JSON list of C-alpha atoms in Angstrom, two decimals:
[
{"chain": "F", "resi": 1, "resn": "UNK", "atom": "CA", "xyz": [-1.43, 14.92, -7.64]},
{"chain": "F", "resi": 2, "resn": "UNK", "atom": "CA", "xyz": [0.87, 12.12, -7.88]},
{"chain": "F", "resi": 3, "resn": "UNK", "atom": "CA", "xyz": [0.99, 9.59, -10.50]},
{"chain": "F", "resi": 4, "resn": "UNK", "atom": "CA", "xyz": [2.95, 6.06, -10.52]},
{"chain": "F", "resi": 5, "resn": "UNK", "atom": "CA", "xyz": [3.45, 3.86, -13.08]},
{"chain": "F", "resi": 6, "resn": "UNK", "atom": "CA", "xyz": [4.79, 0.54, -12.72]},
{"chain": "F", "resi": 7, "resn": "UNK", "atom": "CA", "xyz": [6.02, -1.93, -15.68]},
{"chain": "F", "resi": 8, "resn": "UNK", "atom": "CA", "xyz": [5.75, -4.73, -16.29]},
{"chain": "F", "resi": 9, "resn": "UNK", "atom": "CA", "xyz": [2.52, -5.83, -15.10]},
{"chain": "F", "resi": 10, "resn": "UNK", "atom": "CA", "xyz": [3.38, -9.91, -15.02]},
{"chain": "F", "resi": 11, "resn": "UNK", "atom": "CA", "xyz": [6.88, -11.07, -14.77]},
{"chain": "F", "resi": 12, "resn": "UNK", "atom": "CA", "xyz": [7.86, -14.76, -15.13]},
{"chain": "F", "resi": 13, "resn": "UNK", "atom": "CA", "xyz": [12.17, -15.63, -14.12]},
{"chain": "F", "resi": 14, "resn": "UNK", "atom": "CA", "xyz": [13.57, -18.54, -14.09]},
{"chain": "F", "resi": 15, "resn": "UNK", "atom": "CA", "xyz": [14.97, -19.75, -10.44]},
{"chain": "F", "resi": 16, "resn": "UNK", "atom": "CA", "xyz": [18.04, -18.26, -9.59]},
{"chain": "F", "resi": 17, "resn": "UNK", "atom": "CA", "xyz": [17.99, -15.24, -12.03]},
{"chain": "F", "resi": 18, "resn": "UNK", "atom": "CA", "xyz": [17.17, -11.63, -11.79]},
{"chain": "F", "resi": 19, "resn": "UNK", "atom": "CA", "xyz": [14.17, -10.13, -12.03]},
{"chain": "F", "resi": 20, "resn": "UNK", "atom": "CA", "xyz": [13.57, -6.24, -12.62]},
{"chain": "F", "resi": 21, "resn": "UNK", "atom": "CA", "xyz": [10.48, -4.13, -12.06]},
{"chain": "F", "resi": 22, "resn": "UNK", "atom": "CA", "xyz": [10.19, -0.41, -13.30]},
{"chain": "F", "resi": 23, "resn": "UNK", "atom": "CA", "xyz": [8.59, 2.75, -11.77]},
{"chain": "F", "resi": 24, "resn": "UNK", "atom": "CA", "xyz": [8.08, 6.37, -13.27]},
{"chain": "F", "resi": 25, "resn": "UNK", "atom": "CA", "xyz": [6.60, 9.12, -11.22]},
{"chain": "F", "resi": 26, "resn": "UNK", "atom": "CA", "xyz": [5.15, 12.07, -12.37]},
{"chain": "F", "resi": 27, "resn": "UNK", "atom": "CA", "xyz": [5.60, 14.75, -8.86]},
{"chain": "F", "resi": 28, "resn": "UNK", "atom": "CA", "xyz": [9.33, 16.17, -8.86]},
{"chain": "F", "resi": 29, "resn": "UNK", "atom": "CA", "xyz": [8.83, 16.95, -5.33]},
{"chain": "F", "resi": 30, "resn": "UNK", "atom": "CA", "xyz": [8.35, 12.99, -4.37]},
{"chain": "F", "resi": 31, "resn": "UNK", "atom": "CA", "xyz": [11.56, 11.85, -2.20]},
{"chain": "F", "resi": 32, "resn": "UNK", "atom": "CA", "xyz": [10.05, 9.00, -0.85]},
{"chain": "F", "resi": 33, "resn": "UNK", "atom": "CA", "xyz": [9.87, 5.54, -2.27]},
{"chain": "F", "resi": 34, "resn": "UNK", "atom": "CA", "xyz": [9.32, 2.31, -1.03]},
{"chain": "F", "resi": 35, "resn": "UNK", "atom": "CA", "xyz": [8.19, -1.14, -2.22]},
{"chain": "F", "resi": 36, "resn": "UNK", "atom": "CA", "xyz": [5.72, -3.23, -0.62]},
{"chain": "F", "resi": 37, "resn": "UNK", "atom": "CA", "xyz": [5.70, -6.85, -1.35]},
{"chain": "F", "resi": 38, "resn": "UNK", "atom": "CA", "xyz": [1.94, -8.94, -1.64]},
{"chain": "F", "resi": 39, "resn": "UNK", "atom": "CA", "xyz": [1.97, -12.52, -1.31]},
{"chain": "F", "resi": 40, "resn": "UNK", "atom": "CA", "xyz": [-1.15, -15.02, -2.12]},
{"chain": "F", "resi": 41, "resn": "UNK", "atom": "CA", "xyz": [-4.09, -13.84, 0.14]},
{"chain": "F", "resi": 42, "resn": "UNK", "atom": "CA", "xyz": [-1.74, -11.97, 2.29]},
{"chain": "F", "resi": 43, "resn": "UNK", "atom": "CA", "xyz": [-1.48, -7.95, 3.25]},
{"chain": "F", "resi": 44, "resn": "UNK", "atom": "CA", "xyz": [1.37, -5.66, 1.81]},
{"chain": "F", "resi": 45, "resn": "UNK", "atom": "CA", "xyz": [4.43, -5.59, 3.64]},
{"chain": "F", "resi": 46, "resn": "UNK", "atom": "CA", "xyz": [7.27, -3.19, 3.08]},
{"chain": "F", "resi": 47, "resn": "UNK", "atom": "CA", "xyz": [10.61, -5.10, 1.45]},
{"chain": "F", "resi": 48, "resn": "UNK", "atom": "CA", "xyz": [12.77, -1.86, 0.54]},
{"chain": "F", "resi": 49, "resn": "UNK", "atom": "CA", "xyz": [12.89, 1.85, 0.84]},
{"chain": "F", "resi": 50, "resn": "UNK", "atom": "CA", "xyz": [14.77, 4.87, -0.48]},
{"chain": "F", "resi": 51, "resn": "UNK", "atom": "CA", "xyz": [14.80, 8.13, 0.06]},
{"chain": "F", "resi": 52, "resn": "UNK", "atom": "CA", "xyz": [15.70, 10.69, -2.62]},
{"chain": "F", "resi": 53, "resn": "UNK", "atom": "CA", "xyz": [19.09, 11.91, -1.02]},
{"chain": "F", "resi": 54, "resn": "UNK", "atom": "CA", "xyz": [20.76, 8.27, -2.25]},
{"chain": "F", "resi": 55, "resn": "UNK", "atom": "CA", "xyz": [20.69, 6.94, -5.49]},
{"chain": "F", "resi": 56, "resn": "UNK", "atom": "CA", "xyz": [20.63, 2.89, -4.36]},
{"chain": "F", "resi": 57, "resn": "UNK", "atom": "CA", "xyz": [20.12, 0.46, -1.57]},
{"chain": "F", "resi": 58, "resn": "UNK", "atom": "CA", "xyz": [20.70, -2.60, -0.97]},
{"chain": "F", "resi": 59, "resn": "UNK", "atom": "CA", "xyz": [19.69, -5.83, 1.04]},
{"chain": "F", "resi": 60, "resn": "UNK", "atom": "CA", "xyz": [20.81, -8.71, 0.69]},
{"chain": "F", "resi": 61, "resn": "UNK", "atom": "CA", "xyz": [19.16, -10.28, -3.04]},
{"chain": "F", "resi": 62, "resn": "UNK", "atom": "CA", "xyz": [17.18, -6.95, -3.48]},
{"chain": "F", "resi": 63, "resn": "UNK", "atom": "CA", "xyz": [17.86, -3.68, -4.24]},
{"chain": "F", "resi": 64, "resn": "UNK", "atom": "CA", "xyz": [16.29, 0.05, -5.52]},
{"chain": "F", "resi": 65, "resn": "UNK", "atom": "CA", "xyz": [17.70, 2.07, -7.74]},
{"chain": "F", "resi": 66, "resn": "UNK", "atom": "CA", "xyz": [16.56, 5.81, -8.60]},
{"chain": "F", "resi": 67, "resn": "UNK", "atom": "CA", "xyz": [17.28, 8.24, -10.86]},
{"chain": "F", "resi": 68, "resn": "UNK", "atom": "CA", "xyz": [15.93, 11.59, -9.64]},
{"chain": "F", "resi": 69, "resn": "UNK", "atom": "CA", "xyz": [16.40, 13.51, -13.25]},
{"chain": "F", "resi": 70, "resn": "UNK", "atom": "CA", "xyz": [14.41, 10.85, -14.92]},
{"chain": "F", "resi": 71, "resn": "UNK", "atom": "CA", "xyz": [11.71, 10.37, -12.27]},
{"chain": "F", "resi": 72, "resn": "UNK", "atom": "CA", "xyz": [12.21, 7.14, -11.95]},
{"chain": "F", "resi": 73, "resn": "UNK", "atom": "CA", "xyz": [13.02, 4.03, -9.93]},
{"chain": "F", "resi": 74, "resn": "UNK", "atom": "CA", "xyz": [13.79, 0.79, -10.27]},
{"chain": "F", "resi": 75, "resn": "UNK", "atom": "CA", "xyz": [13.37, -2.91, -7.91]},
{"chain": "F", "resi": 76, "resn": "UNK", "atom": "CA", "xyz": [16.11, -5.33, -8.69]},
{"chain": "F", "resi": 77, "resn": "UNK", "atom": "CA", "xyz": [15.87, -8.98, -7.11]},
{"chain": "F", "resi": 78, "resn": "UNK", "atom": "CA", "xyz": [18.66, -11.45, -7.85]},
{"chain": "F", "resi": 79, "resn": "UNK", "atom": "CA", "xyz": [19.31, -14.79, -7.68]},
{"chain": "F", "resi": 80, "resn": "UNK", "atom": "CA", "xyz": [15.44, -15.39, -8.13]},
{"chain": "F", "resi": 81, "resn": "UNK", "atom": "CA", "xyz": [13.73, -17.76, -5.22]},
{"chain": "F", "resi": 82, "resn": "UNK", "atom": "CA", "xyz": [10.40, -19.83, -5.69]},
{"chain": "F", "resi": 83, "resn": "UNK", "atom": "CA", "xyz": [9.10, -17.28, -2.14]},
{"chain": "F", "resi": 84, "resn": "UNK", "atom": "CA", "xyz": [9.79, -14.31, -4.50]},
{"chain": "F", "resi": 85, "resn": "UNK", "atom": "CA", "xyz": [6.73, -15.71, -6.70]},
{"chain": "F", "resi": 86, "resn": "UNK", "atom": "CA", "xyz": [4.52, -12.04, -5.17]},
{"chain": "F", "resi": 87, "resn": "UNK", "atom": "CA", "xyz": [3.02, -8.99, -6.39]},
{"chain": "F", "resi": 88, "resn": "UNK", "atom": "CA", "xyz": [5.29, -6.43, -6.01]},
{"chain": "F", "resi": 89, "resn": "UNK", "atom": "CA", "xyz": [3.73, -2.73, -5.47]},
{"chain": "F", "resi": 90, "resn": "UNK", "atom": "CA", "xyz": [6.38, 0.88, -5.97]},
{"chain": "F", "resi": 91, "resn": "UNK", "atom": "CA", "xyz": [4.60, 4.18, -4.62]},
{"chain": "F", "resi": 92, "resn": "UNK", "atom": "CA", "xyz": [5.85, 7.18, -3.80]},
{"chain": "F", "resi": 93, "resn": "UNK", "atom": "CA", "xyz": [5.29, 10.10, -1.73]},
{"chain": "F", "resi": 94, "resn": "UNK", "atom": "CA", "xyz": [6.76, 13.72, -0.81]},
{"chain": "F", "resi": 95, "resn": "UNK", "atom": "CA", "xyz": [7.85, 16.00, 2.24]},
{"chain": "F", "resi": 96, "resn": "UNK", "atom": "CA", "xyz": [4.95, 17.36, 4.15]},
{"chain": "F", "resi": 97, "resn": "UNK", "atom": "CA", "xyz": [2.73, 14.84, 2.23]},
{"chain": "F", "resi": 98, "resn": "UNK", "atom": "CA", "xyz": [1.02, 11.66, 4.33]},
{"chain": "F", "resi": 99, "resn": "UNK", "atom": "CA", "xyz": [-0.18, 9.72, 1.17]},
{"chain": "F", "resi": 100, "resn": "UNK", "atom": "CA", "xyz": [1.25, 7.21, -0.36]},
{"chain": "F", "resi": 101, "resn": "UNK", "atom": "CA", "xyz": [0.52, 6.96, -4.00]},
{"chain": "F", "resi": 102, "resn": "UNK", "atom": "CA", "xyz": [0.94, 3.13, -5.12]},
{"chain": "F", "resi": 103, "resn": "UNK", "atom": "CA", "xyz": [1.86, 1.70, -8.73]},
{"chain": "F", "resi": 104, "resn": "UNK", "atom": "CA", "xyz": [-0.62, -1.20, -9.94]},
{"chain": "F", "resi": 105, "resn": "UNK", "atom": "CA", "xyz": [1.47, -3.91, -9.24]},
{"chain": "F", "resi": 106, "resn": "UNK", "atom": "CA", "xyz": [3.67, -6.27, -10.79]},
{"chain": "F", "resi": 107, "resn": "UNK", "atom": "CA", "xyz": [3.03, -10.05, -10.59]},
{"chain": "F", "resi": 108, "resn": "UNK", "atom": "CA", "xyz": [6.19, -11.94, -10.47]},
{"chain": "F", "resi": 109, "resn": "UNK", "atom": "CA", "xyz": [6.04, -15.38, -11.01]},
{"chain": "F", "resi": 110, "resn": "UNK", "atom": "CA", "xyz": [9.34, -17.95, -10.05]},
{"chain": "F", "resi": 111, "resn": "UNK", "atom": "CA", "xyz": [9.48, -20.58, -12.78]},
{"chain": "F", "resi": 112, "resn": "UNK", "atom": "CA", "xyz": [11.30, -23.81, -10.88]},
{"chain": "R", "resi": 1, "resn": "UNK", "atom": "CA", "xyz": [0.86, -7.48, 20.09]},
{"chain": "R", "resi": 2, "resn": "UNK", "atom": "CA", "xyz": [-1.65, -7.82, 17.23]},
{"chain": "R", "resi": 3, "resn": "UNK", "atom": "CA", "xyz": [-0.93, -5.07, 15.17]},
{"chain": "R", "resi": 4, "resn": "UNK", "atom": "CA", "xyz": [-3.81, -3.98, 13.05]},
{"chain": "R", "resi": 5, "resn": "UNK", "atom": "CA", "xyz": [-6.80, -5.86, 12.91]},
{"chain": "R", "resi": 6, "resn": "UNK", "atom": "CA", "xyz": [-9.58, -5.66, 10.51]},
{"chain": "R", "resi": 7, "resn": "UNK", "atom": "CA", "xyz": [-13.37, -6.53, 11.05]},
{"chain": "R", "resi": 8, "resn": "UNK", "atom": "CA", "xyz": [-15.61, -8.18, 9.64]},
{"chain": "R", "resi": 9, "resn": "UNK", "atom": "CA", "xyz": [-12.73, -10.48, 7.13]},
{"chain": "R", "resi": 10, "resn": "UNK", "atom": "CA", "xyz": [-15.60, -11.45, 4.56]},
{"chain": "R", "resi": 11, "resn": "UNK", "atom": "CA", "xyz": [-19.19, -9.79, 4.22]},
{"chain": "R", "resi": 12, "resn": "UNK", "atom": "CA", "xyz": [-21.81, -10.08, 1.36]},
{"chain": "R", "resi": 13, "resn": "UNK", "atom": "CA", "xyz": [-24.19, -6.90, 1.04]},
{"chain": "R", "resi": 14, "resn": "UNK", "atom": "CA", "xyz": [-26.77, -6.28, -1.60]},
{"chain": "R", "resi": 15, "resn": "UNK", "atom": "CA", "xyz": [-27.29, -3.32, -3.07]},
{"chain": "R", "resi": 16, "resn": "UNK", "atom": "CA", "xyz": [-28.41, -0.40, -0.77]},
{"chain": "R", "resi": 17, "resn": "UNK", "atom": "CA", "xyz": [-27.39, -1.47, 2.00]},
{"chain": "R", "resi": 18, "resn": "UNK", "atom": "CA", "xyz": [-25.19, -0.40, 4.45]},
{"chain": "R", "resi": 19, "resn": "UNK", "atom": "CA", "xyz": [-22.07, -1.30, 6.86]},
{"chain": "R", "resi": 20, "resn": "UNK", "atom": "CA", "xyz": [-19.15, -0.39, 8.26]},
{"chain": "R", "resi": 21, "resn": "UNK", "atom": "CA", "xyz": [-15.55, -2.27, 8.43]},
{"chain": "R", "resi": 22, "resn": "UNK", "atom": "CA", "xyz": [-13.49, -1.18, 11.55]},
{"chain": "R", "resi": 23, "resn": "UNK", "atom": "CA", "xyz": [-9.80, -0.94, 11.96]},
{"chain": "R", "resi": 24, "resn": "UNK", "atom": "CA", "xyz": [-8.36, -1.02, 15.29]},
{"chain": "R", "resi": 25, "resn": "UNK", "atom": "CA", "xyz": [-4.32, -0.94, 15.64]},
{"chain": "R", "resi": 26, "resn": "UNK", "atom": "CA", "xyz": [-2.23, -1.28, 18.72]},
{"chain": "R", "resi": 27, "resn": "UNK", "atom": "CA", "xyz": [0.76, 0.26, 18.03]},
{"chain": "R", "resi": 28, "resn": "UNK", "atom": "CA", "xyz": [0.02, 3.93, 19.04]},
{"chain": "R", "resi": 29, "resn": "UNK", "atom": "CA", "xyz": [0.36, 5.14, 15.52]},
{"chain": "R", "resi": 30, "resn": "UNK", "atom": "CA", "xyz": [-0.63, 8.46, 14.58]},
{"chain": "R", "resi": 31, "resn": "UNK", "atom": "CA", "xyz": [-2.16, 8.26, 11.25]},
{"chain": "R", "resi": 32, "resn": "UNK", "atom": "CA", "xyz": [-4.05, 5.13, 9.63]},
{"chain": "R", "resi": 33, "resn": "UNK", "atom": "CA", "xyz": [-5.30, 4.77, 5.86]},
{"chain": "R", "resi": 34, "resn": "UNK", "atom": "CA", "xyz": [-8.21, 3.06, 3.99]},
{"chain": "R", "resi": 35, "resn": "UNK", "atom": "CA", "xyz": [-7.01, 1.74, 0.72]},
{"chain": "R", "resi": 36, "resn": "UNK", "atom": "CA", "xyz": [-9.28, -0.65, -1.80]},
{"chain": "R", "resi": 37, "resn": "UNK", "atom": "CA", "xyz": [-7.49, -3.15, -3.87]},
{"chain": "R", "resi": 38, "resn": "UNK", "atom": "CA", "xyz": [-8.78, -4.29, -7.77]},
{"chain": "R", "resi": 39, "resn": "UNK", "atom": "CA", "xyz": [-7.42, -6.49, -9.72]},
{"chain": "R", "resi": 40, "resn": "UNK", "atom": "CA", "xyz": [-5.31, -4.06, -12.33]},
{"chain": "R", "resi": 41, "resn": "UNK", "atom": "CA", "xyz": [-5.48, -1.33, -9.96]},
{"chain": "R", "resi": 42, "resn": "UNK", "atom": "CA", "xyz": [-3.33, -1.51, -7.36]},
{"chain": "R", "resi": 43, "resn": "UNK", "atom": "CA", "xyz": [-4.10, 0.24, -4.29]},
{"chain": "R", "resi": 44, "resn": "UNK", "atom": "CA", "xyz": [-6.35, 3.10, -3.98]},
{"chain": "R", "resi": 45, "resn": "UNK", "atom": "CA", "xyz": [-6.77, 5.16, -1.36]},
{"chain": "R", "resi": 46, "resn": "UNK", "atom": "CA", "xyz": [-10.08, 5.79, -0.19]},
{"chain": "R", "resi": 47, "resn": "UNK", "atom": "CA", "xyz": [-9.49, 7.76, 3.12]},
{"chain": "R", "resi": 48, "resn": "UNK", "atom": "CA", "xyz": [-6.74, 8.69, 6.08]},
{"chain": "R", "resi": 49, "resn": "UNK", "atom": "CA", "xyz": [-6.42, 10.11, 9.45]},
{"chain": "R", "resi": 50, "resn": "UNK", "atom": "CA", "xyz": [-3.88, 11.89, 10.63]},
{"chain": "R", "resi": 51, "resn": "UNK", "atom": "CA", "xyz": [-4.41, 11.90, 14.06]},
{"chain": "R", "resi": 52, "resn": "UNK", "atom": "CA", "xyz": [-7.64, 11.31, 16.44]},
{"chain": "R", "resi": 53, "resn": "UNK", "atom": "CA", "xyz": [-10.67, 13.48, 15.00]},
{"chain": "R", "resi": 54, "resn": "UNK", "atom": "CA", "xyz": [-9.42, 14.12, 11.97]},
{"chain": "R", "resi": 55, "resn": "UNK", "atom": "CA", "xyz": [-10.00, 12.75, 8.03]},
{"chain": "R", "resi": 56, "resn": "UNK", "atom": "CA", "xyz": [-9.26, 13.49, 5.29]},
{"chain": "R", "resi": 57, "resn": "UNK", "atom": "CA", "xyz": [-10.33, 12.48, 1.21]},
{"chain": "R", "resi": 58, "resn": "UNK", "atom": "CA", "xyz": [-8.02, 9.76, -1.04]},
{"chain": "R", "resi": 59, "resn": "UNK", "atom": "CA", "xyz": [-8.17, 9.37, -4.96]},
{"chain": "R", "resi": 60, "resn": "UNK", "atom": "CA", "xyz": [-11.36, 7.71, -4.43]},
{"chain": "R", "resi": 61, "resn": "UNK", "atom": "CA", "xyz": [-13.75, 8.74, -1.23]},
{"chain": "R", "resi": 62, "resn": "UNK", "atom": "CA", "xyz": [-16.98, 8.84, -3.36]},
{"chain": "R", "resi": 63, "resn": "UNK", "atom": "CA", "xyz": [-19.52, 6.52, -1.37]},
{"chain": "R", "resi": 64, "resn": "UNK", "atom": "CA", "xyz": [-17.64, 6.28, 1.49]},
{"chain": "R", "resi": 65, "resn": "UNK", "atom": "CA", "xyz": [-17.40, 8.44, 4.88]},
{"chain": "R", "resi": 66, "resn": "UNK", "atom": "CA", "xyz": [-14.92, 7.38, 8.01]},
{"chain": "R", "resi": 67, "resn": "UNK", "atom": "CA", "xyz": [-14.27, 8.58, 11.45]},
{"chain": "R", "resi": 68, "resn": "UNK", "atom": "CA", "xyz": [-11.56, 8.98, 14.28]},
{"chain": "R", "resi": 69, "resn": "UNK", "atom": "CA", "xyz": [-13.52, 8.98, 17.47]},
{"chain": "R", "resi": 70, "resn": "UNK", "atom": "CA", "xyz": [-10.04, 7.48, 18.93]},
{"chain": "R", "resi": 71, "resn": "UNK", "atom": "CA", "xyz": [-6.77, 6.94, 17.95]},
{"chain": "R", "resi": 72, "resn": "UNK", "atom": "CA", "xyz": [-6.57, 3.38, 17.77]},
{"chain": "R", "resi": 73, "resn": "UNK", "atom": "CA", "xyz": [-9.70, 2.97, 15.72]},
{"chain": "R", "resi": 74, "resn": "UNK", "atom": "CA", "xyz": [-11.00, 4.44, 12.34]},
{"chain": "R", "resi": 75, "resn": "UNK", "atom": "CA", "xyz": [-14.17, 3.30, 10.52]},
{"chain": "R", "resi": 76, "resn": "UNK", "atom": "CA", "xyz": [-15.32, 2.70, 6.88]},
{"chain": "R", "resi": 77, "resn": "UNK", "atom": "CA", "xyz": [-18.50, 3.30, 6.21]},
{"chain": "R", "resi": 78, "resn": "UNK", "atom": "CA", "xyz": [-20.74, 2.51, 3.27]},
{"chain": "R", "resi": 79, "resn": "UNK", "atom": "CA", "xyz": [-23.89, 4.18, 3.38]},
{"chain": "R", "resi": 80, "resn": "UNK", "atom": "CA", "xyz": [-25.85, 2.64, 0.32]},
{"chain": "R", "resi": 81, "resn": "UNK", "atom": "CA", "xyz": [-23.73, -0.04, -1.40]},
{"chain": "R", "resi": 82, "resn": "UNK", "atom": "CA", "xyz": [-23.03, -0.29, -4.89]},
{"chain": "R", "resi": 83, "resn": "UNK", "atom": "CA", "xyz": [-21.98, -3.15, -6.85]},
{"chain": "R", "resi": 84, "resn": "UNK", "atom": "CA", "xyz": [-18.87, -1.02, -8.03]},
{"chain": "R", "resi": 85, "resn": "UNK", "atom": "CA", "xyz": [-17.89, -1.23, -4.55]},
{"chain": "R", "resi": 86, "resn": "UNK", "atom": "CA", "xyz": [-17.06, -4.95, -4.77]},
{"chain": "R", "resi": 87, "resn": "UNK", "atom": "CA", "xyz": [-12.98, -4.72, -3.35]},
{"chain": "R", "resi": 88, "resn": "UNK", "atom": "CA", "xyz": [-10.52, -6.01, -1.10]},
{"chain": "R", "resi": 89, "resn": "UNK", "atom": "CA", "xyz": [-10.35, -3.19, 1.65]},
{"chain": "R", "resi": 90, "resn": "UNK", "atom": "CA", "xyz": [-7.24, -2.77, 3.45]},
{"chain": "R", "resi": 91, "resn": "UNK", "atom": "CA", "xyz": [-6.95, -0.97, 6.43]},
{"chain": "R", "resi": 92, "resn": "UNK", "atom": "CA", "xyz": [-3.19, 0.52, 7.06]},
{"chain": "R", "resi": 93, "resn": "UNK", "atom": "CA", "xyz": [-1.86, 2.31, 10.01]},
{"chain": "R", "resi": 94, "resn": "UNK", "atom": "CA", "xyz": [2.03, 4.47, 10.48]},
{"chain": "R", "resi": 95, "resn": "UNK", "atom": "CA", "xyz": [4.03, 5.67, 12.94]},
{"chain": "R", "resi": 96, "resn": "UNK", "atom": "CA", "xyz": [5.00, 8.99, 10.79]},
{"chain": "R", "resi": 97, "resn": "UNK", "atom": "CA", "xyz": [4.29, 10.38, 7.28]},
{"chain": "R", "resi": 98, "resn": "UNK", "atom": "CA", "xyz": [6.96, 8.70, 4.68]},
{"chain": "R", "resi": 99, "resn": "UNK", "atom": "CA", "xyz": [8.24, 12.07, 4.31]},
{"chain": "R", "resi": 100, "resn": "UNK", "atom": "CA", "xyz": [8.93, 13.86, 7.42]},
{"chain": "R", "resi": 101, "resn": "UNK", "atom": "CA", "xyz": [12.58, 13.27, 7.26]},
{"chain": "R", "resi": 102, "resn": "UNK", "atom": "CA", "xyz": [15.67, 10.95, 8.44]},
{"chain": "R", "resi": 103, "resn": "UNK", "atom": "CA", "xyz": [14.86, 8.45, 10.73]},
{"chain": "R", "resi": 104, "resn": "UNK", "atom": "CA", "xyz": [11.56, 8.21, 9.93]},
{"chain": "R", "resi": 105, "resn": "UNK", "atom": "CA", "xyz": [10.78, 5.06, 7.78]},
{"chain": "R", "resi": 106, "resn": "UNK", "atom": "CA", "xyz": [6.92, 6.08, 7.29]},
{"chain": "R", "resi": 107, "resn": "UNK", "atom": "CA", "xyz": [6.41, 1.95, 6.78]},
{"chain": "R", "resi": 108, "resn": "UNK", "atom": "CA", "xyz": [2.65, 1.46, 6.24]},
{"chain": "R", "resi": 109, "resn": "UNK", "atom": "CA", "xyz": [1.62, -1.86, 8.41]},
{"chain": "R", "resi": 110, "resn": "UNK", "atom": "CA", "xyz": [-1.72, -2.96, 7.01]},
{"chain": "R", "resi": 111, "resn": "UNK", "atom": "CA", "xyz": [-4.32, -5.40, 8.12]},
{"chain": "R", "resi": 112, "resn": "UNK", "atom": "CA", "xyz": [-4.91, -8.70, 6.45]},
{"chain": "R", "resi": 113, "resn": "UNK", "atom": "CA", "xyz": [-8.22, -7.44, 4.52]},
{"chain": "R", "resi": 114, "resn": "UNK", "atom": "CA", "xyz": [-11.98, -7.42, 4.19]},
{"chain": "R", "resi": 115, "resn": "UNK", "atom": "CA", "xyz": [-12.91, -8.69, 1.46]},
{"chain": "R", "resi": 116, "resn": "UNK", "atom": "CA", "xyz": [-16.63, -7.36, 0.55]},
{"chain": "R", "resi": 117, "resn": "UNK", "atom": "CA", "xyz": [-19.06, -8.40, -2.34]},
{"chain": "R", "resi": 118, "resn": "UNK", "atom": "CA", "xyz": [-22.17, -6.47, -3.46]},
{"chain": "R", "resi": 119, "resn": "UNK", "atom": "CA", "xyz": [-24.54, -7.98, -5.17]}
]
């Protein structure tokens, strides 16, 4: 089956700059990746999504990156906010398949 | 419009016993998920539905059965509890698989979580 892997684990910015988060996935036939965003106490909610027919996307202060030959994708948030401070969660999934397949999160802390 | 909703929110069980957390959604969506969360781990996922009567096994169904009696519900049950099934347990419901092609965003919209202890 799948397996994600998501680096780094905690993640501390300073306001306003950019903060990266890393993915690897181990199923070539995965073309399906979005990340979910976990505040405080709160449920996962999608941010971002790409599909493996484009190689980035953007909106507004956040965008995904993926290289297909490497297996791997990549969250990019700039100019850093203190409501960015989340846990950040990558999966991945592929055609004909309903699971997703989630990375282990990455806490991302927004240092004032 | 409230989405998915997850009951009971808290519960404390001791060991042995049993319960089941329910899911109901709203949004007429074909297939809904059970996922656990642990600290480290991410989210696991236990159980899913793709569509009323039908489940099928996650990465980790061991102690756990479900059902699908109708679309807008699907149940977690734990039979005899276990203290290693101390979790956050999220409840997730989508419109269409992530991968069934353009136009189909396969967004997961998940409840806000039951959190259980077993002592």
């Amino acid at each position: 089956g799948e397996n994600v892997e998501q680096h780094p684990s905690t993640l501390s910015v300073q306001e306003g700059d950019s903060a990266v988060i890393k993915c690897t996935y181990s199923d070539s036939a995965s073309n399906y990746f979005p990340w979910y965003k976990q505040e405080l106490g709160k449920r996962p909610q999608l941010i971002i999504d790409i599909r493996s027919n484009v190689g980035e996307k953007k909106d507004q202060r956040i965008a995904v990156t993926l290289n297909k030959t490497a297996k791997h994708f990549s969250l990019h948030i700039t100019e850093t906010q203190p409501e960015d401070s989340a846990v950040y969660f990558c999966a991945a999934s592929s055609r004909g398949n309903e699971k997703l397949t989630f990375g282990t999160g990455t806490r991302l802390t927004i240092i004032p | 419009n409230a989405g998915v909703t997850q009951t009971p929110k808290f519960r404390v069980l001791k060991t042995g016993q049993s319960m089941t957390l329910l899911c109901a959604q709203d949004m007429n969506h074909e297939y809904m998920y059970w996922y656990r969360q642990d600290p480290g781990m991410g989210l696991r996922l236990i159980h899913y539905s793709v569509g009323e009567g039908t489940t099928a096994k996650g990465e980790v169904p061991d102690g756990y059965n479900v059902s699908r009696l109708k679309k807008q519900n699907f149940l977690l049950g734990l039979e005899s509890a276990a203290p290693s099934q101390t979790s956050v347990y999220f409840c997730a419901s989508s419109p269409f698989s992530g991968a069934r092609g353009p136009g189909n965003t396969g967004e997961l919209f998940f409840g806000e979580g039951s959190r259980l202890t077993v002592l």
